[in-house]
Tab-separated table of C-alpha atoms in Angstrom:
chain	number	residue	atom	x	y	z
A	19	UNK	CA	0.223	-0.041	-0.080
A	20	UNK	CA	1.410	3.519	-1.020
A	21	UNK	CA	2.612	5.503	1.954
A	22	UNK	CA	0.865	8.661	0.903
A	23	UNK	CA	-2.534	7.384	2.220
A	24	UNK	CA	-3.809	8.639	5.448
A	25	UNK	CA	-4.538	6.190	8.401
A	26	UNK	CA	-6.955	6.041	11.105
A	27	UNK	CA	-6.173	5.834	14.843
A	28	UNK	CA	-7.196	2.054	14.556
A	29	UNK	CA	-4.723	1.335	11.706
A	30	UNK	CA	-2.400	-0.888	13.825
A	31	UNK	CA	-5.525	-2.932	15.232
A	32	UNK	CA	-6.728	-3.724	11.623
A	33	UNK	CA	-3.076	-4.829	10.456
A	34	UNK	CA	-2.967	-7.108	13.538
A	35	UNK	CA	-6.210	-8.726	12.802
A	36	UNK	CA	-5.111	-9.364	9.093
A	37	UNK	CA	-7.557	-7.163	7.253
A	38	UNK	CA	-7.470	-6.590	3.851
A	39	UNK	CA	-6.766	-3.075	3.487
A	40	UNK	CA	-7.652	-0.367	0.689
A	41	UNK	CA	-7.671	3.145	-0.445
A	42	UNK	CA	-11.021	4.557	0.439
A	43	UNK	CA	-11.186	8.552	0.033
A	44	UNK	CA	-7.336	8.889	0.555
A	45	UNK	CA	-7.333	6.870	3.430
A	46	UNK	CA	-6.000	3.213	4.167
A	47	UNK	CA	-8.927	1.223	5.437
A	48	UNK	CA	-10.001	-2.359	6.415
A	49	UNK	CA	-12.231	-3.693	3.484
A	50	UNK	CA	-12.811	-6.968	5.177
A	51	UNK	CA	-11.412	-9.327	7.638
A	52	UNK	CA	-9.910	-12.986	7.591
A	53	UNK	CA	-12.367	-15.813	8.595
A	54	UNK	CA	-15.462	-15.237	6.136
A	55	UNK	CA	-14.983	-11.650	4.648
A	56	UNK	CA	-17.856	-9.546	3.487
A	57	UNK	CA	-20.731	-12.020	3.605
A	58	UNK	CA	-19.942	-13.120	7.238
A	59	UNK	CA	-19.539	-9.330	8.590
A	60	UNK	CA	-22.710	-8.386	6.674
A	61	UNK	CA	-24.588	-11.135	8.412
A	62	UNK	CA	-22.961	-10.345	11.835
A	63	UNK	CA	-24.697	-6.740	11.452
A	64	UNK	CA	-27.951	-8.043	10.185
A	65	UNK	CA	-28.449	-10.735	12.799
A	66	UNK	CA	-26.275	-9.812	15.732
A	67	UNK	CA	-23.717	-6.712	15.977
A	68	UNK	CA	-20.923	-5.490	14.037
A	69	UNK	CA	-18.082	-2.690	14.790
A	70	UNK	CA	-17.021	-0.342	11.922
A	71	UNK	CA	-13.862	2.028	12.023
A	72	UNK	CA	-15.184	4.840	10.164
A	73	UNK	CA	-12.669	7.291	11.683
A	74	UNK	CA	-11.812	8.305	7.787
A	75	UNK	CA	-15.071	10.352	7.885
A	76	UNK	CA	-14.508	14.191	8.410
A	77	UNK	CA	-15.309	16.196	11.362
A	78	UNK	CA	-15.798	19.996	11.434
A	79	UNK	CA	-17.167	22.651	13.833
A	80	UNK	CA	-18.816	25.933	12.876
A	81	UNK	CA	-18.848	28.255	15.975
A	82	UNK	CA	-19.950	31.630	17.081
A	83	UNK	CA	-22.775	33.768	17.347
A	84	UNK	CA	-25.591	32.803	14.713
A	85	UNK	CA	-23.489	29.639	13.608
A	86	UNK	CA	-26.549	27.238	13.426
A	87	UNK	CA	-28.510	30.022	11.536
A	88	UNK	CA	-25.377	30.372	9.109
A	89	UNK	CA	-25.128	26.926	8.567
A	90	UNK	CA	-29.074	26.581	7.846
A	91	UNK	CA	-28.222	29.304	4.958
A	92	UNK	CA	-25.998	27.061	3.365
A	93	UNK	CA	-26.906	23.661	3.687
A	94	UNK	CA	-29.915	21.861	2.117
A	95	UNK	CA	-32.017	20.602	5.094
A	96	UNK	CA	-33.708	22.735	7.784
A	97	UNK	CA	-31.838	23.008	10.855
A	98	UNK	CA	-34.705	24.953	12.261
A	99	UNK	CA	-36.807	21.403	12.385
A	100	UNK	CA	-34.526	20.228	15.074
A	101	UNK	CA	-33.493	21.055	18.736
A	102	UNK	CA	-30.119	20.908	20.261
A	103	UNK	CA	-29.071	17.452	21.001
A	104	UNK	CA	-30.472	16.235	17.435
A	105	UNK	CA	-28.482	15.495	14.244
A	106	UNK	CA	-29.982	15.854	10.708
A	107	UNK	CA	-28.797	14.403	7.427
A	108	UNK	CA	-28.062	17.354	4.864
A	109	UNK	CA	-26.396	18.112	1.588
A	110	UNK	CA	-23.745	20.691	0.878
A	111	UNK	CA	-24.807	21.754	-2.933
A	112	UNK	CA	-23.237	24.051	-5.454
A	113	UNK	CA	-25.021	26.740	-7.364
A	114	UNK	CA	-26.093	24.208	-10.020
A	115	UNK	CA	-27.833	21.956	-7.509
A	116	UNK	CA	-25.014	19.413	-7.781
A	117	UNK	CA	-23.883	17.832	-4.387
A	118	UNK	CA	-20.499	18.741	-2.916
A	119	UNK	CA	-21.379	16.300	-0.310
A	120	UNK	CA	-23.761	14.627	1.906
A	121	UNK	CA	-23.008	15.160	5.894
A	122	UNK	CA	-24.556	14.628	9.146
A	123	UNK	CA	-25.054	18.027	11.167
A	124	UNK	CA	-25.024	17.530	15.114
A	125	UNK	CA	-26.780	20.758	16.470
A	126	UNK	CA	-24.993	21.228	19.658
A	127	UNK	CA	-26.355	24.839	20.435
A	128	UNK	CA	-27.437	27.823	18.319
A	129	UNK	CA	-23.763	28.642	18.505
A	130	UNK	CA	-21.989	25.373	17.768
A	131	UNK	CA	-22.628	22.831	14.918
A	132	UNK	CA	-20.583	19.866	14.756
A	133	UNK	CA	-20.505	18.117	11.027
A	134	UNK	CA	-19.429	14.700	9.799
A	135	UNK	CA	-18.789	14.978	6.179
A	136	UNK	CA	-17.381	12.403	3.761
A	137	UNK	CA	-13.444	11.866	3.965
A	138	UNK	CA	-12.708	13.107	0.353
A	139	UNK	CA	-15.077	16.003	0.564
A	140	UNK	CA	-14.046	17.534	4.168
A	141	UNK	CA	-11.474	20.064	3.080
A	142	UNK	CA	-13.866	21.402	0.452
A	143	UNK	CA	-16.746	21.634	2.650
A	144	UNK	CA	-14.708	23.000	5.121
A	145	UNK	CA	-13.456	25.490	2.599
A	146	UNK	CA	-16.915	26.587	1.196
A	147	UNK	CA	-18.326	27.255	4.681
A	148	UNK	CA	-15.222	29.261	5.733
A	149	UNK	CA	-15.304	31.457	2.626
A	150	UNK	CA	-18.963	32.442	3.356
A	151	UNK	CA	-18.845	32.616	7.353
A	152	UNK	CA	-19.685	35.833	8.573
A	153	UNK	CA	-17.505	37.753	11.204
A	154	UNK	CA	-17.394	35.956	14.432
A	155	UNK	CA	-18.388	32.595	13.014
A	156	UNK	CA	-15.399	30.138	12.548
A	157	UNK	CA	-15.209	27.198	10.491
A	158	UNK	CA	-12.602	24.495	11.710
A	159	UNK	CA	-11.621	21.313	10.058
A	160	UNK	CA	-11.173	18.708	12.918
A	161	UNK	CA	-10.615	15.741	10.710
A	162	UNK	CA	-7.803	14.238	12.587
A	163	UNK	CA	-9.118	15.261	16.160
A	164	UNK	CA	-11.587	12.797	16.613
A	165	UNK	CA	-12.329	9.103	15.652
A	166	UNK	CA	-15.814	7.481	14.439
A	167	UNK	CA	-16.592	3.887	15.581
A	168	UNK	CA	-19.980	2.492	14.281
A	169	UNK	CA	-21.763	-0.066	16.403
A	170	UNK	CA	-24.293	-1.659	14.200
A	171	UNK	CA	-27.086	-4.320	14.920
A	172	UNK	CA	-29.584	-5.818	17.200
A	173	UNK	CA	-27.258	-6.061	20.075
A	174	UNK	CA	-25.824	-2.518	19.849
A	175	UNK	CA	-27.653	-1.480	23.070
A	176	UNK	CA	-26.029	-4.204	25.211
A	177	UNK	CA	-22.707	-3.667	23.674
A	178	UNK	CA	-22.839	0.143	24.582
A	179	UNK	CA	-24.280	-0.744	28.201
A	180	UNK	CA	-21.488	-3.049	28.947
A	181	UNK	CA	-19.343	-0.031	28.683
A	182	UNK	CA	-21.645	2.255	30.616
A	183	UNK	CA	-22.455	4.394	27.627
A	184	UNK	CA	-25.960	6.090	26.938
A	185	UNK	CA	-28.213	4.121	24.904
A	186	UNK	CA	-32.112	4.060	23.973
A	187	UNK	CA	-32.163	7.708	22.978
A	188	UNK	CA	-34.283	8.532	19.917
A	189	UNK	CA	-32.956	7.974	16.240
A	190	UNK	CA	-30.817	11.013	15.129
A	191	UNK	CA	-30.342	12.194	18.673
A	192	UNK	CA	-27.129	12.512	20.305
A	193	UNK	CA	-25.431	12.310	24.045
A	194	UNK	CA	-22.267	13.738	25.221
A	195	UNK	CA	-21.115	11.178	27.420
A	196	UNK	CA	-17.957	10.207	28.900
A	197	UNK	CA	-16.006	6.651	29.165
A	198	UNK	CA	-13.308	6.085	31.648
A	199	UNK	CA	-13.193	9.936	32.034
A	200	UNK	CA	-12.721	10.744	28.393
A	201	UNK	CA	-15.524	12.495	26.265
A	202	UNK	CA	-17.401	10.542	23.469
A	203	UNK	CA	-20.430	11.531	21.646
A	204	UNK	CA	-22.979	8.954	21.140
A	205	UNK	CA	-25.407	9.183	18.431
A	206	UNK	CA	-28.282	7.153	17.201
A	207	UNK	CA	-27.328	7.128	13.575
A	208	UNK	CA	-25.805	4.602	11.068
A	209	UNK	CA	-25.396	3.494	7.404
A	210	UNK	CA	-26.752	-0.109	7.670
A	211	UNK	CA	-30.559	0.164	8.175
A	212	UNK	CA	-30.155	-1.579	11.634
A	213	UNK	CA	-30.623	-0.201	15.040
A	214	UNK	CA	-27.177	1.205	16.030
A	215	UNK	CA	-24.903	4.130	17.128
A	216	UNK	CA	-22.095	6.014	16.157
A	217	UNK	CA	-19.482	7.179	18.622
A	218	UNK	CA	-17.124	9.973	18.099
A	219	UNK	CA	-14.203	10.087	20.810
A	220	UNK	CA	-11.156	12.031	20.578
A	221	UNK	CA	-8.365	10.548	18.241
A	222	UNK	CA	-5.967	9.169	20.779
A	223	UNK	CA	-8.856	7.612	22.943
A	224	UNK	CA	-10.042	5.567	19.849
A	225	UNK	CA	-7.956	2.601	20.255
A	226	UNK	CA	-8.901	1.804	23.917
A	227	UNK	CA	-12.478	2.143	23.108
A	228	UNK	CA	-12.451	0.026	20.057
A	229	UNK	CA	-10.702	-2.830	22.188
A	230	UNK	CA	-13.415	-2.534	24.952
A	231	UNK	CA	-16.130	-2.649	21.979
A	232	UNK	CA	-14.616	-5.530	20.485
A	233	UNK	CA	-14.436	-7.497	23.765
A	234	UNK	CA	-18.098	-6.501	24.601
A	235	UNK	CA	-19.320	-7.403	21.009
A	236	UNK	CA	-17.643	-10.815	21.376
A	237	UNK	CA	-20.366	-11.745	23.879
A	238	UNK	CA	-22.783	-11.744	21.210
A	239	UNK	CA	-20.845	-13.254	18.256
A	240	UNK	CA	-20.347	-9.616	16.949
A	241	UNK	CA	-17.513	-8.883	14.877
A	242	UNK	CA	-15.338	-6.071	13.425
A	243	UNK	CA	-16.581	-5.340	10.185
A	244	UNK	CA	-14.962	-3.675	7.144
A	245	UNK	CA	-16.047	-1.168	4.666
A	246	UNK	CA	-17.113	-3.811	1.935
A	247	UNK	CA	-19.831	-5.005	4.385
A	248	UNK	CA	-20.703	-1.420	5.054
A	249	UNK	CA	-21.109	-1.258	1.262
A	250	UNK	CA	-23.560	-4.180	0.822
A	251	UNK	CA	-25.679	-3.122	4.133
A	252	UNK	CA	-26.028	0.353	2.765
A	253	UNK	CA	-26.836	-0.862	-0.604
A	254	UNK	CA	-29.376	-3.123	0.464
A	255	UNK	CA	-31.317	-0.281	2.197
A	256	UNK	CA	-30.806	2.016	-0.909
A	257	UNK	CA	-28.718	4.535	1.032
A	258	UNK	CA	-26.726	6.811	-1.448
A	259	UNK	CA	-22.858	6.904	-1.514
A	260	UNK	CA	-21.483	10.294	-2.552
A	261	UNK	CA	-19.305	9.819	-5.784
A	262	UNK	CA	-21.526	7.117	-6.919
A	263	UNK	CA	-25.495	8.024	-6.500
A	264	UNK	CA	-24.958	11.562	-5.394
A	265	UNK	CA	-22.106	13.919	-6.912
A	266	UNK	CA	-21.657	17.220	-8.504
A	267	UNK	CA	-23.543	15.708	-11.528
A	268	UNK	CA	-26.360	13.981	-9.485
A	269	UNK	CA	-28.712	16.657	-7.623
A	270	UNK	CA	-30.706	15.647	-4.761
A	271	UNK	CA	-33.844	15.785	-6.947
A	272	UNK	CA	-32.314	13.237	-9.243
A	273	UNK	CA	-31.292	10.974	-6.389
A	274	UNK	CA	-34.695	10.998	-4.518
A	275	UNK	CA	-33.080	12.982	-1.563
A	276	UNK	CA	-35.512	15.883	-1.894
A	277	UNK	CA	-36.582	14.762	1.614
A	278	UNK	CA	-33.311	16.392	2.955
A	279	UNK	CA	-34.064	19.663	1.237
A	280	UNK	CA	-35.782	22.607	3.166
A	281	UNK	CA	-37.983	23.608	0.100
A	282	UNK	CA	-39.570	26.382	2.179
A	283	UNK	CA	-36.344	27.905	3.555
A	284	UNK	CA	-35.372	31.264	2.204
A	285	UNK	CA	-31.725	30.224	1.284
A	286	UNK	CA	-29.274	27.498	0.730
A	287	UNK	CA	-26.939	26.731	-1.830
A	288	UNK	CA	-28.309	25.487	-4.897
A	289	UNK	CA	-31.770	26.680	-3.989
A	290	UNK	CA	-32.753	28.151	-7.397
A	291	UNK	CA	-31.384	25.402	-9.485
A	292	UNK	CA	-33.148	22.495	-7.303
A	293	UNK	CA	-36.488	24.539	-7.217
A	294	UNK	CA	-36.303	24.945	-10.987
A	295	UNK	CA	-35.446	21.420	-11.435
A	296	UNK	CA	-38.112	20.078	-9.182
A	297	UNK	CA	-40.847	22.141	-11.024
A	298	UNK	CA	-39.798	21.149	-14.405
A	299	UNK	CA	-39.343	17.303	-13.527
A	300	UNK	CA	-35.894	15.801	-13.395
A	301	UNK	CA	-34.292	14.268	-16.337
A	302	UNK	CA	-33.326	10.795	-14.626
A	303	UNK	CA	-34.440	9.517	-11.249
A	304	UNK	CA	-32.745	6.853	-9.021
A	305	UNK	CA	-34.358	3.464	-8.727
A	306	UNK	CA	-33.625	0.275	-7.296
A	307	UNK	CA	-32.696	-2.730	-9.629
A	308	UNK	CA	-33.364	-6.309	-8.524
A	309	UNK	CA	-31.621	-8.834	-10.737
A	310	UNK	CA	-33.812	-11.645	-11.925
A	311	UNK	CA	-31.176	-13.834	-13.450
A	312	UNK	CA	-27.482	-14.723	-12.173
A	313	UNK	CA	-25.229	-11.740	-12.347
A	314	UNK	CA	-23.851	-8.792	-10.277
A	315	UNK	CA	-24.353	-5.355	-11.610
A	316	UNK	CA	-21.654	-2.832	-10.934
A	317	UNK	CA	-21.306	1.167	-11.188
A	318	UNK	CA	-21.193	2.484	-14.702
A	319	UNK	CA	-23.340	-0.549	-16.290
A	320	UNK	CA	-25.384	0.727	-18.975
A	321	UNK	CA	-29.114	0.080	-18.750
A	322	UNK	CA	-31.392	-0.525	-21.575
A	323	UNK	CA	-35.145	-1.250	-22.067
A	324	UNK	CA	-35.987	-4.835	-23.359
A	325	UNK	CA	-36.159	-3.366	-27.017
A	326	UNK	CA	-32.411	-2.059	-26.541
A	327	UNK	CA	-32.771	1.703	-25.912
A	328	UNK	CA	-30.274	2.961	-23.437
A	329	UNK	CA	-32.407	4.323	-20.626
A	330	UNK	CA	-29.734	5.018	-17.887
A	331	UNK	CA	-26.990	3.742	-16.063
A	332	UNK	CA	-26.032	2.067	-12.639
A	333	UNK	CA	-24.455	4.135	-10.097
A	334	UNK	CA	-24.258	1.388	-7.323
A	335	UNK	CA	-24.220	-2.386	-7.561
A	336	UNK	CA	-23.500	-5.172	-5.604
A	337	UNK	CA	-24.409	-8.767	-4.614
A	338	UNK	CA	-26.910	-8.684	-1.735
A	339	UNK	CA	-26.060	-11.344	1.121
A	340	UNK	CA	-29.184	-11.206	2.248
A	341	UNK	CA	-31.231	-11.663	-0.786
A	342	UNK	CA	-28.293	-13.873	-2.551
A	343	UNK	CA	-28.888	-11.909	-5.908
A	344	UNK	CA	-27.740	-8.920	-7.614
A	345	UNK	CA	-28.966	-5.382	-6.746
A	346	UNK	CA	-28.379	-1.952	-7.982
A	347	UNK	CA	-29.183	1.574	-7.944
A	348	UNK	CA	-29.457	3.210	-11.101
A	349	UNK	CA	-30.435	6.440	-12.787
A	350	UNK	CA	-33.097	6.092	-15.281
A	351	UNK	CA	-34.973	7.888	-17.883
A	352	UNK	CA	-38.549	9.527	-16.830
A	353	UNK	CA	-40.315	6.980	-18.829
A	354	UNK	CA	-39.338	3.954	-16.615
A	355	UNK	CA	-41.873	2.941	-13.879
A	356	UNK	CA	-41.730	0.513	-10.881
A	357	UNK	CA	-42.167	-2.911	-11.761
A	358	UNK	CA	-40.762	-2.667	-15.483
A	359	UNK	CA	-38.120	-5.112	-16.810
A	360	UNK	CA	-35.001	-3.545	-17.861
A	361	UNK	CA	-31.372	-4.964	-19.242
A	362	UNK	CA	-28.269	-4.281	-17.400
A	363	UNK	CA	-25.137	-4.824	-19.637
A	364	UNK	CA	-22.653	-6.487	-17.301
A	365	UNK	CA	-19.335	-6.769	-19.266
A	366	UNK	CA	-20.951	-7.591	-22.483
A	367	UNK	CA	-23.505	-9.799	-20.814
A	368	UNK	CA	-27.289	-8.933	-20.762
A	369	UNK	CA	-28.823	-9.091	-17.034
A	370	UNK	CA	-32.357	-8.678	-16.666
A	371	UNK	CA	-33.702	-6.845	-13.889
A	372	UNK	CA	-36.986	-5.518	-12.156
A	373	UNK	CA	-37.367	-1.956	-11.310
A	374	UNK	CA	-38.176	-1.458	-7.784
A	375	UNK	CA	-38.143	1.283	-4.937
A	376	UNK	CA	-35.528	0.502	-2.187
A	377	UNK	CA	-35.019	-0.584	0.376
A	378	UNK	CA	-34.317	-3.995	-1.096
A	379	UNK	CA	-34.519	-5.770	2.283
A	380	UNK	CA	-37.045	-4.801	5.192
A	381	UNK	CA	-35.528	-4.595	8.180
A	382	UNK	CA	-37.364	-4.819	11.800
A	383	UNK	CA	-35.419	-2.623	13.992
A	384	UNK	CA	-35.960	-3.510	17.811
A	385	UNK	CA	-37.308	-1.073	19.911
A	386	UNK	CA	-38.687	1.515	17.140
């Protein structure tokens, strides 16, 4: 692995476990661990509990008088809908309506917003916010100040309880706690569809917390999980990945992410372009594709109608360990409807698929 890649505070732990490592957003991160790989790790999360190192995710703060109001005037979702102690999925768009990044905003107070962007986009999100910030509002990149550990699955509450960490708070809310005298944010969020939490400890505190979580999860046959399983889990739920299903060329209207846009807000970046696109109707729309034959669709595969007309392309594709068949997210022409049959070109071989609305897998989340 080339040395220019950044590493998480848990890098030594992954290497010691024999993880397969790869470049993810400029970070050398674990894709899978020995002993069963992606399918075993995926099943652990769906059936029991899994732990993910996602410390490559960005962290940034926006602080100062009116910080929340400023963020609300930049990002798409309406921070006014939530109270301090809550988190919100939102989008940073450019003036064309393209998506610079999708991120989670933690509203700590009217003058304090904590952001978790994607790894590769953090610097650009921080740059845009800093350039627009009014006097008195400070935007700071805290990428290597904090780690992030996701605890996902049915037994996630018990794992956290074993460490004395808070559980049971509402979805998309967070608690500022401490573990062994060290601060840690515990948020009821995740990227798998399962009940779970994302923990944000200080960078140097992350290894000890990880070790304790691994030990606690082992009591439930829980596993450390790599980003390979994270991808299959999120695809089964139809959750977008920036760079694939959202991008500067793929707007929230096209990606069916309009629910994360505060359409009634007076201002946010890309507002005019997105309102115009919403009114006119998107030239393409995201759909799920469920393969009916044997084959695994991948990003950039062409999608055609049964008569051979090109009607779109796959943005994310994988093998679903739960369904044991190929699934994909694809941007398709407005003429396509739910239930239609389409043909995916997988390396020159035709793969028939049915057009569906995600999620592909119905998850029963305990306690909700």
